[in-house]
Amino acid sequence: MITVVRSGMLRFFSPSFSHTLSFSSSSLSIPNPPKLSFRNPLSRSISTHASFETQLFIPPGIQPHEVDNSAVLPGSNIAVGPYAGDSRIKDVEFVKSSSRAKDCPRDDRPEFAVLGRSNVGKSSLVNSLVRKREIALTSKKPGKTQLINHFLVNKSWYLVDLPGYGFAKASETAKTDWSSFTKGYFLNRNTLVAVLLLIDASVPPQKIDLDCANWLGRNNIPLTFVFTKCDKMKVAKGKRPDENIRDFQELIKQNYKQHPPWIMTSSVTGLGRDELLLHMSQLRNYWDQ
């Protein structure tokens, strides 16, 4: 069962800027105690292939009554609206690595930041999206990415590879430095369209991922959950990826009245790649208008 949720205008803030969007299910206002809420919800139910109840992300330009199964991206809660456009990646180039947020490229191009726990498959997903081997550094050693890396896509928007969080072997000082400069990036990038928060679907929900999602919400940073490693089979005494995703969503409900957009992916099989790019295109095209 899927519940269609539509919200009105939302406004999110950081210490240095404000920006107004009308994404239908991304309002991140925080009452006390912290619980993310959405304005003016309208809902109805439609049938879907999903094996658990969730709420649809309705993008700008489409009404809930216009949504049916054909408008929902497979393996996600994301409806496709009129702002979805050409999502093909024709050209990608590395621009620069920055150790400080203030050193990041300064122009008006929109950008998507890729964030996740170390060893979540972040670099593999970036490589899969652009279909270029080793455009983002991959290594058997988690935590290899240590800088904010900007890649220019189609000469029009940025894909930003951020350092992984939660690398167990990092010193406390290194962890603190990572937190400081990465948070500085989030709070000072008025060109940031959304964060792609990667969650490993092959393991049970991790507290560090939930903490990260809640921090982004408290700071009004729009995000999409990207579940990785969805090709993994059930391990002994473990759960299937879809079961782990369901458990994660149940925990997220404790702080989000309506669920942010989410999608299932696999860098091995290519699952969700085209759908994720289409979702990014409608967010980007609306931001760009």
mmCIF file of N, CA and C in Angstrom, residues 53-173:
data_model
loop_
_atom_site.group_PDB
_atom_site.id
_atom_site.type_symbol
_atom_site.label_atom_id
_atom_site.label_comp_id
_atom_site.label_asym_id
_atom_site.label_seq_id
_atom_site.Cartn_x
_atom_site.Cartn_y
_atom_site.Cartn_z
ATOM 1 N N GLU A 53 4.105 -0.665 3.395
ATOM 2 C CA GLU A 53 3.433 0.625 3.247
ATOM 3 C C GLU A 53 4.450 1.755 3.254
ATOM 4 N N THR A 54 4.245 2.708 2.382
ATOM 5 C CA THR A 54 5.120 3.866 2.334
ATOM 6 C C THR A 54 4.320 5.045 1.809
ATOM 7 N N GLN A 55 4.942 6.210 1.761
ATOM 8 C CA GLN A 55 4.282 7.406 1.267
ATOM 9 C C GLN A 55 5.009 7.896 0.030
ATOM 10 N N LEU A 56 4.249 8.288 -0.963
ATOM 11 C CA LEU A 56 4.844 8.742 -2.209
ATOM 12 C C LEU A 56 5.427 10.142 -2.081
ATOM 13 N N PHE A 57 6.520 10.350 -2.779
ATOM 14 C CA PHE A 57 7.059 11.692 -2.980
ATOM 15 C C PHE A 57 6.428 12.238 -4.250
ATOM 16 N N ILE A 58 5.634 13.306 -4.095
ATOM 17 C CA ILE A 58 4.960 13.918 -5.237
ATOM 18 C C ILE A 58 5.732 15.174 -5.616
ATOM 19 N N PRO A 59 6.365 15.200 -6.790
ATOM 20 C CA PRO A 59 7.176 16.349 -7.183
ATOM 21 C C PRO A 59 6.301 17.519 -7.632
ATOM 22 N N PRO A 60 6.897 18.690 -7.839
ATOM 23 C CA PRO A 60 6.130 19.845 -8.308
ATOM 24 C C PRO A 60 5.482 19.580 -9.661
ATOM 25 N N GLY A 61 4.304 20.181 -9.871
ATOM 26 C CA GLY A 61 3.659 20.131 -11.175
ATOM 27 C C GLY A 61 2.714 18.978 -11.389
ATOM 28 N N ILE A 62 2.490 18.153 -10.371
ATOM 29 C CA ILE A 62 1.580 17.022 -10.517
ATOM 30 C C ILE A 62 0.712 16.933 -9.268
ATOM 31 N N GLN A 63 -0.540 16.560 -9.457
ATOM 32 C CA GLN A 63 -1.491 16.461 -8.363
ATOM 33 C C GLN A 63 -1.638 15.001 -7.923
ATOM 34 N N PRO A 64 -1.963 14.775 -6.637
ATOM 35 C CA PRO A 64 -2.108 13.395 -6.153
ATOM 36 C C PRO A 64 -3.067 12.539 -6.979
ATOM 37 N N HIS A 65 -4.177 13.148 -7.445
ATOM 38 C CA HIS A 65 -5.153 12.350 -8.184
ATOM 39 C C HIS A 65 -4.648 11.935 -9.562
ATOM 40 N N GLU A 66 -3.547 12.553 -10.005
ATOM 41 C CA GLU A 66 -2.972 12.210 -11.300
ATOM 42 C C GLU A 66 -1.985 11.048 -11.212
ATOM 43 N N VAL A 67 -1.702 10.601 -10.008
ATOM 44 C CA VAL A 67 -0.690 9.566 -9.804
ATOM 45 C C VAL A 67 -1.310 8.177 -9.840
ATOM 46 N N ASP A 68 -0.741 7.306 -10.690
ATOM 47 C CA ASP A 68 -1.096 5.890 -10.657
ATOM 48 C C ASP A 68 0.202 5.092 -10.729
ATOM 49 N N ASN A 69 0.079 3.793 -10.832
ATOM 50 C CA ASN A 69 1.272 2.942 -10.823
ATOM 51 C C ASN A 69 2.287 3.325 -11.888
ATOM 52 N N SER A 70 1.816 3.748 -13.044
ATOM 53 C CA SER A 70 2.724 4.052 -14.146
ATOM 54 C C SER A 70 3.565 5.293 -13.880
ATOM 55 N N ALA A 71 3.151 6.120 -12.916
ATOM 56 C CA ALA A 71 3.884 7.355 -12.618
ATOM 57 C C ALA A 71 4.918 7.172 -11.517
ATOM 58 N N VAL A 72 4.982 5.974 -10.945
ATOM 59 C CA VAL A 72 5.894 5.721 -9.828
ATOM 60 C C VAL A 72 7.126 4.971 -10.325
ATOM 61 N N LEU A 73 8.301 5.493 -10.000
ATOM 62 C CA LEU A 73 9.534 4.830 -10.408
ATOM 63 C C LEU A 73 9.666 3.480 -9.706
ATOM 64 N N PRO A 74 10.017 2.415 -10.414
ATOM 65 C CA PRO A 74 10.161 1.088 -9.806
ATOM 66 C C PRO A 74 11.161 1.103 -8.659
ATOM 67 N N GLY A 75 10.846 0.368 -7.600
ATOM 68 C CA GLY A 75 11.752 0.256 -6.464
ATOM 69 C C GLY A 75 11.933 1.553 -5.713
ATOM 70 N N SER A 76 10.876 2.375 -5.670
ATOM 71 C CA SER A 76 10.981 3.658 -4.985
ATOM 72 C C SER A 76 9.607 4.128 -4.533
ATOM 73 N N ASN A 77 9.578 5.288 -3.880
ATOM 74 C CA ASN A 77 8.309 5.941 -3.553
ATOM 75 C C ASN A 77 8.171 7.242 -4.340
ATOM 76 N N ILE A 78 8.885 7.355 -5.457
ATOM 77 C CA ILE A 78 9.015 8.611 -6.196
ATOM 78 C C ILE A 78 8.102 8.636 -7.425
ATOM 79 N N ALA A 79 7.213 9.621 -7.459
ATOM 80 C CA ALA A 79 6.383 9.830 -8.645
ATOM 81 C C ALA A 79 7.134 10.725 -9.625
ATOM 82 N N VAL A 80 6.877 10.516 -10.903
ATOM 83 C CA VAL A 80 7.514 11.319 -11.947
ATOM 84 C C VAL A 80 6.549 12.412 -12.387
ATOM 85 N N GLY A 81 7.037 13.661 -12.386
ATOM 86 C CA GLY A 81 6.216 14.795 -12.770
ATOM 87 C C GLY A 81 6.697 15.448 -14.047
ATOM 88 N N PRO A 82 6.107 16.577 -14.410
ATOM 89 C CA PRO A 82 6.417 17.240 -15.681
ATOM 90 C C PRO A 82 7.815 17.852 -15.745
ATOM 91 N N TYR A 83 8.488 18.002 -14.605
ATOM 92 C CA TYR A 83 9.832 18.570 -14.641
ATOM 93 C C TYR A 83 10.903 17.524 -14.952
ATOM 94 N N ALA A 84 10.525 16.257 -14.990
ATOM 95 C CA ALA A 84 11.483 15.220 -15.365
ATOM 96 C C ALA A 84 11.863 15.418 -16.831
ATOM 97 N N GLY A 85 13.169 15.390 -17.106
ATOM 98 C CA GLY A 85 13.621 15.623 -18.471
ATOM 99 C C GLY A 85 14.732 14.679 -18.870
ATOM 100 N N ASP A 86 15.551 15.119 -19.794
ATOM 101 C CA ASP A 86 16.667 14.298 -20.272
ATOM 102 C C ASP A 86 17.619 14.052 -19.108
ATOM 103 N N SER A 87 17.748 12.814 -18.711
ATOM 104 C CA SER A 87 18.586 12.483 -17.552
ATOM 105 C C SER A 87 19.899 11.816 -17.950
ATOM 106 N N ARG A 88 20.169 11.731 -19.247
ATOM 107 C CA ARG A 88 21.390 11.069 -19.700
ATOM 108 C C ARG A 88 22.634 11.867 -19.318
ATOM 109 N N ILE A 89 23.656 11.140 -18.900
ATOM 110 C CA ILE A 89 24.947 11.766 -18.624
ATOM 111 C C ILE A 89 25.824 11.581 -19.853
ATOM 112 N N LYS A 90 26.122 12.686 -20.509
ATOM 113 C CA LYS A 90 26.887 12.647 -21.744
ATOM 114 C C LYS A 90 28.353 12.992 -21.532
ATOM 115 N N ASP A 91 28.609 13.751 -20.484
ATOM 116 C CA ASP A 91 29.981 14.205 -20.251
ATOM 117 C C ASP A 91 30.175 14.448 -18.766
ATOM 118 N N VAL A 92 31.319 14.023 -18.246
ATOM 119 C CA VAL A 92 31.637 14.273 -16.836
ATOM 120 C C VAL A 92 33.124 14.541 -16.710
ATOM 121 N N GLU A 93 33.457 15.537 -15.919
ATOM 122 C CA GLU A 93 34.864 15.855 -15.702
ATOM 123 C C GLU A 93 35.105 16.226 -14.244
ATOM 124 N N PHE A 94 36.241 15.800 -13.740
ATOM 125 C CA PHE A 94 36.630 16.169 -12.395
ATOM 126 C C PHE A 94 37.044 17.636 -12.388
ATOM 127 N N VAL A 95 36.531 18.397 -11.410
ATOM 128 C CA VAL A 95 36.830 19.821 -11.331
ATOM 129 C C VAL A 95 37.870 20.108 -10.256
ATOM 130 N N LYS A 96 37.597 19.707 -9.018
ATOM 131 C CA LYS A 96 38.564 19.959 -7.962
ATOM 132 C C LYS A 96 38.200 19.210 -6.694
ATOM 133 N N SER A 97 39.190 19.069 -5.816
ATOM 134 C CA SER A 97 38.990 18.543 -4.468
ATOM 135 C C SER A 97 39.201 19.690 -3.489
ATOM 136 N N SER A 98 38.361 19.761 -2.485
ATOM 137 C CA SER A 98 38.445 20.848 -1.508
ATOM 138 C C SER A 98 38.506 20.286 -0.097
ATOM 139 N N SER A 99 39.380 20.838 0.704
ATOM 140 C CA SER A 99 39.473 20.429 2.103
ATOM 141 C C SER A 99 38.602 21.295 2.996
ATOM 142 N N ARG A 100 38.107 22.409 2.443
ATOM 143 C CA ARG A 100 37.228 23.300 3.183
ATOM 144 C C ARG A 100 36.045 23.696 2.308
ATOM 145 N N ALA A 101 34.903 23.871 2.948
ATOM 146 C CA ALA A 101 33.704 24.213 2.192
ATOM 147 C C ALA A 101 33.879 25.513 1.416
ATOM 148 N N LYS A 102 34.609 26.459 1.988
ATOM 149 C CA LYS A 102 34.767 27.750 1.322
ATOM 150 C C LYS A 102 35.647 27.669 0.080
ATOM 151 N N ASP A 103 36.321 26.528 -0.106
ATOM 152 C CA ASP A 103 37.171 26.358 -1.285
ATOM 153 C C ASP A 103 36.451 25.660 -2.437
ATOM 154 N N CYS A 104 35.201 25.279 -2.230
ATOM 155 C CA CYS A 104 34.438 24.599 -3.274
ATOM 156 C C CYS A 104 34.149 25.564 -4.431
ATOM 157 N N PRO A 105 33.865 25.025 -5.625
ATOM 158 C CA PRO A 105 33.573 25.881 -6.780
ATOM 159 C C PRO A 105 32.511 26.926 -6.460
ATOM 160 N N ARG A 106 32.727 28.112 -6.972
ATOM 161 C CA ARG A 106 31.797 29.218 -6.730
ATOM 162 C C ARG A 106 31.130 29.624 -8.036
ATOM 163 N N ASP A 107 30.038 28.998 -8.343
ATOM 164 C CA ASP A 107 29.226 29.402 -9.488
ATOM 165 C C ASP A 107 27.780 29.048 -9.182
ATOM 166 N N ASP A 108 26.907 29.238 -10.143
ATOM 167 C CA ASP A 108 25.477 29.056 -9.885
ATOM 168 C C ASP A 108 24.945 27.699 -10.320
ATOM 169 N N ARG A 109 25.824 26.770 -10.657
ATOM 170 C CA ARG A 109 25.351 25.462 -11.108
ATOM 171 C C ARG A 109 24.763 24.670 -9.930
ATOM 172 N N PRO A 110 23.629 23.998 -10.139
ATOM 173 C CA PRO A 110 23.047 23.176 -9.083
ATOM 174 C C PRO A 110 23.907 21.948 -8.810
ATOM 175 N N GLU A 111 23.812 21.414 -7.601
ATOM 176 C CA GLU A 111 24.621 20.241 -7.270
ATOM 177 C C GLU A 111 23.891 19.275 -6.353
ATOM 178 N N PHE A 112 24.274 17.999 -6.487
ATOM 179 C CA PHE A 112 23.781 16.924 -5.639
ATOM 180 C C PHE A 112 24.970 16.355 -4.875
ATOM 181 N N ALA A 113 24.835 16.258 -3.563
ATOM 182 C CA ALA A 113 25.910 15.728 -2.729
ATOM 183 C C ALA A 113 25.631 14.266 -2.394
ATOM 184 N N VAL A 114 26.637 13.417 -2.579
ATOM 185 C CA VAL A 114 26.512 11.989 -2.276
ATOM 186 C C VAL A 114 27.192 11.735 -0.949
ATOM 187 N N LEU A 115 26.425 11.247 0.009
ATOM 188 C CA LEU A 115 26.905 11.072 1.376
ATOM 189 C C LEU A 115 26.537 9.681 1.872
ATOM 190 N N GLY A 116 27.405 9.094 2.686
ATOM 191 C CA GLY A 116 27.081 7.791 3.255
ATOM 192 C C GLY A 116 28.157 7.287 4.192
ATOM 193 N N ARG A 117 27.792 6.267 4.935
ATOM 194 C CA ARG A 117 28.729 5.630 5.843
ATOM 195 C C ARG A 117 29.860 4.982 5.051
ATOM 196 N N SER A 118 31.040 4.969 5.641
ATOM 197 C CA SER A 118 32.164 4.316 4.974
ATOM 198 C C SER A 118 31.804 2.879 4.633
ATOM 199 N N ASN A 119 32.184 2.445 3.436
ATOM 200 C CA ASN A 119 31.927 1.099 2.931
ATOM 201 C C ASN A 119 30.467 0.871 2.531
ATOM 202 N N VAL A 120 29.711 1.962 2.320
ATOM 203 C CA VAL A 120 28.324 1.824 1.888
ATOM 204 C C VAL A 120 28.232 1.610 0.379
ATOM 205 N N GLY A 121 29.348 1.802 -0.329
ATOM 206 C CA GLY A 121 29.348 1.668 -1.777
ATOM 207 C C GLY A 121 29.174 3.005 -2.476
ATOM 208 N N LYS A 122 29.618 4.064 -1.813
ATOM 209 C CA LYS A 122 29.421 5.412 -2.339
ATOM 210 C C LYS A 122 30.179 5.642 -3.645
ATOM 211 N N SER A 123 31.475 5.340 -3.650
ATOM 212 C CA SER A 123 32.263 5.546 -4.868
ATOM 213 C C SER A 123 31.768 4.653 -6.000
ATOM 214 N N SER A 124 31.348 3.448 -5.666
ATOM 215 C CA SER A 124 30.818 2.541 -6.690
ATOM 216 C C SER A 124 29.547 3.098 -7.311
ATOM 217 N N LEU A 125 28.705 3.722 -6.488
ATOM 218 C CA LEU A 125 27.480 4.308 -7.021
ATOM 219 C C LEU A 125 27.799 5.485 -7.932
ATOM 220 N N VAL A 126 28.735 6.350 -7.515
ATOM 221 C CA VAL A 126 29.120 7.483 -8.340
ATOM 222 C C VAL A 126 29.647 6.992 -9.686
ATOM 223 N N ASN A 127 30.528 5.989 -9.656
ATOM 224 C CA ASN A 127 31.067 5.425 -10.897
ATOM 225 C C ASN A 127 29.959 4.850 -11.775
ATOM 226 N N SER A 128 28.967 4.215 -11.126
ATOM 227 C CA SER A 128 27.857 3.620 -11.862
ATOM 228 C C SER A 128 26.987 4.695 -12.510
ATOM 229 N N LEU A 129 26.743 5.770 -11.794
ATOM 230 C CA LEU A 129 25.900 6.842 -12.325
ATOM 231 C C LEU A 129 26.513 7.462 -13.577
ATOM 232 N N VAL A 130 27.812 7.723 -13.535
ATOM 233 C CA VAL A 130 28.457 8.396 -14.665
ATOM 234 C C VAL A 130 28.981 7.414 -15.708
ATOM 235 N N ARG A 131 28.935 6.109 -15.337
ATOM 236 C CA ARG A 131 29.406 5.043 -16.233
ATOM 237 C C ARG A 131 30.834 5.270 -16.687
ATOM 238 N N LYS A 132 31.644 5.672 -15.724
ATOM 239 C CA LYS A 132 33.074 5.804 -15.958
ATOM 240 C C LYS A 132 33.796 5.121 -14.816
ATOM 241 N N ARG A 133 34.684 4.207 -15.159
ATOM 242 C CA ARG A 133 35.426 3.510 -14.116
ATOM 243 C C ARG A 133 36.373 4.467 -13.407
ATOM 244 N N GLU A 134 36.348 4.399 -12.087
ATOM 245 C CA GLU A 134 37.292 5.124 -11.246
ATOM 246 C C GLU A 134 37.204 6.641 -11.403
ATOM 247 N N ILE A 135 36.031 7.158 -11.813
ATOM 248 C CA ILE A 135 35.869 8.612 -11.779
ATOM 249 C C ILE A 135 35.878 9.062 -10.329
ATOM 250 N N ALA A 136 35.297 8.226 -9.461
ATOM 251 C CA ALA A 136 35.422 8.406 -8.017
ATOM 252 C C ALA A 136 36.318 7.280 -7.525
ATOM 253 N N LEU A 137 37.206 7.587 -6.608
ATOM 254 C CA LEU A 137 38.178 6.614 -6.137
ATOM 255 C C LEU A 137 37.491 5.477 -5.398
ATOM 256 N N THR A 138 37.765 4.242 -5.801
ATOM 257 C CA THR A 138 37.273 3.080 -5.082
ATOM 258 C C THR A 138 38.443 2.338 -4.481
ATOM 259 N N SER A 139 38.223 1.766 -3.324
ATOM 260 C CA SER A 139 39.291 1.073 -2.633
ATOM 261 C C SER A 139 38.697 0.037 -1.700
ATOM 262 N N LYS A 140 39.455 -1.010 -1.432
ATOM 263 C CA LYS A 140 39.024 -2.009 -0.461
ATOM 264 C C LYS A 140 39.140 -1.462 0.958
ATOM 265 N N LYS A 141 39.817 -0.347 1.095
ATOM 266 C CA LYS A 141 39.982 0.270 2.400
ATOM 267 C C LYS A 141 38.922 1.355 2.572
ATOM 268 N N PRO A 142 37.938 1.160 3.497
ATOM 269 C CA PRO A 142 36.894 2.163 3.699
ATOM 270 C C PRO A 142 37.485 3.501 4.129
ATOM 271 N N GLY A 143 36.797 4.580 3.779
ATOM 272 C CA GLY A 143 37.222 5.896 4.208
ATOM 273 C C GLY A 143 38.293 6.513 3.339
ATOM 274 N N LYS A 144 38.440 6.023 2.108
ATOM 275 C CA LYS A 144 39.509 6.504 1.232
ATOM 276 C C LYS A 144 39.265 7.948 0.784
ATOM 277 N N THR A 145 37.999 8.298 0.541
ATOM 278 C CA THR A 145 37.687 9.671 0.148
ATOM 279 C C THR A 145 37.794 10.576 1.366
ATOM 280 N N GLN A 146 38.682 11.564 1.306
ATOM 281 C CA GLN A 146 38.918 12.440 2.449
ATOM 282 C C GLN A 146 38.612 13.898 2.144
ATOM 283 N N LEU A 147 38.217 14.202 0.918
ATOM 284 C CA LEU A 147 37.992 15.572 0.511
ATOM 285 C C LEU A 147 36.612 15.724 -0.118
ATOM 286 N N ILE A 148 36.186 16.976 -0.316
ATOM 287 C CA ILE A 148 34.953 17.266 -1.036
ATOM 288 C C ILE A 148 35.303 17.322 -2.526
ATOM 289 N N ASN A 149 34.823 16.355 -3.288
ATOM 290 C CA ASN A 149 35.195 16.225 -4.697
ATOM 291 C C ASN A 149 34.045 16.635 -5.608
ATOM 292 N N HIS A 150 34.295 17.626 -6.463
ATOM 293 C CA HIS A 150 33.286 18.118 -7.392
ATOM 294 C C HIS A 150 33.523 17.568 -8.798
ATOM 295 N N PHE A 151 32.467 16.989 -9.376
ATOM 296 C CA PHE A 151 32.481 16.504 -10.754
ATOM 297 C C PHE A 151 31.429 17.273 -11.543
ATOM 298 N N LEU A 152 31.819 17.847 -12.662
ATOM 299 C CA LEU A 152 30.901 18.616 -13.497
ATOM 300 C C LEU A 152 30.258 17.686 -14.526
ATOM 301 N N VAL A 153 28.940 17.626 -14.510
ATOM 302 C CA VAL A 153 28.192 16.728 -15.389
ATOM 303 C C VAL A 153 27.497 17.542 -16.487
ATOM 304 N N ASN A 154 27.712 17.130 -17.730
ATOM 305 C CA ASN A 154 27.096 17.788 -18.889
ATOM 306 C C ASN A 154 27.327 19.297 -18.891
ATOM 307 N N LYS A 155 28.389 19.713 -18.245
ATOM 308 C CA LYS A 155 28.757 21.133 -18.154
ATOM 309 C C LYS A 155 27.654 21.998 -17.562
ATOM 310 N N SER A 156 26.738 21.359 -16.812
ATOM 311 C CA SER A 156 25.592 22.123 -16.306
ATOM 312 C C SER A 156 25.286 21.914 -14.830
ATOM 313 N N TRP A 157 25.727 20.782 -14.240
ATOM 314 C CA TRP A 157 25.462 20.557 -12.820
ATOM 315 C C TRP A 157 26.564 19.708 -12.207
ATOM 316 N N TYR A 158 26.657 19.765 -10.878
ATOM 317 C CA TYR A 158 27.708 19.068 -10.157
ATOM 318 C C TYR A 158 27.189 17.831 -9.428
ATOM 319 N N LEU A 159 28.008 16.797 -9.448
ATOM 320 C CA LEU A 159 27.847 15.653 -8.573
ATOM 321 C C LEU A 159 28.994 15.738 -7.581
ATOM 322 N N VAL A 160 28.681 15.770 -6.293
ATOM 323 C CA VAL A 160 29.680 16.022 -5.261
ATOM 324 C C VAL A 160 29.873 14.776 -4.409
ATOM 325 N N ASP A 161 31.083 14.255 -4.416
ATOM 326 C CA ASP A 161 31.430 13.060 -3.642
ATOM 327 C C ASP A 161 32.017 13.519 -2.315
ATOM 328 N N LEU A 162 31.293 13.249 -1.227
ATOM 329 C CA LEU A 162 31.719 13.669 0.106
ATOM 330 C C LEU A 162 32.390 12.527 0.847
ATOM 331 N N PRO A 163 33.240 12.830 1.831
ATOM 332 C CA PRO A 163 33.878 11.776 2.629
ATOM 333 C C PRO A 163 32.841 10.918 3.350
ATOM 334 N N GLY A 164 33.119 9.622 3.442
ATOM 335 C CA GLY A 164 32.241 8.740 4.189
ATOM 336 C C GLY A 164 32.360 9.006 5.672
ATOM 337 N N TYR A 165 31.278 8.811 6.390
ATOM 338 C CA TYR A 165 31.316 9.007 7.838
ATOM 339 C C TYR A 165 31.356 7.661 8.556
ATOM 340 N N GLY A 166 31.789 7.698 9.809
ATOM 341 C CA GLY A 166 31.769 6.498 10.635
ATOM 342 C C GLY A 166 32.894 5.530 10.376
ATOM 343 N N PHE A 167 34.022 5.985 9.807
ATOM 344 C CA PHE A 167 35.162 5.105 9.573
ATOM 345 C C PHE A 167 35.799 4.767 10.914
ATOM 346 N N ALA A 168 35.665 3.515 11.348
ATOM 347 C CA ALA A 168 36.035 3.117 12.704
ATOM 348 C C ALA A 168 37.500 3.359 13.033
ATOM 349 N N LYS A 169 38.402 3.262 12.026
ATOM 350 C CA LYS A 169 39.825 3.362 12.311
ATOM 351 C C LYS A 169 40.325 4.814 12.309
ATOM 352 N N ALA A 170 39.447 5.750 11.990
ATOM 353 C CA ALA A 170 39.862 7.153 12.006
ATOM 354 C C ALA A 170 40.032 7.624 13.443
ATOM 355 N N SER A 171 40.994 8.510 13.641
ATOM 356 C CA SER A 171 41.215 9.054 14.980
ATOM 357 C C SER A 171 40.044 9.953 15.349
ATOM 358 N N GLU A 172 39.879 10.226 16.645
ATOM 359 C CA GLU A 172 38.811 11.108 17.087
ATOM 360 C C GLU A 172 38.985 12.502 16.492
ATOM 361 N N THR A 173 40.235 12.940 16.361
ATOM 362 C CA THR A 173 40.500 14.251 15.770
ATOM 363 C C THR A 173 40.055 14.282 14.321
#
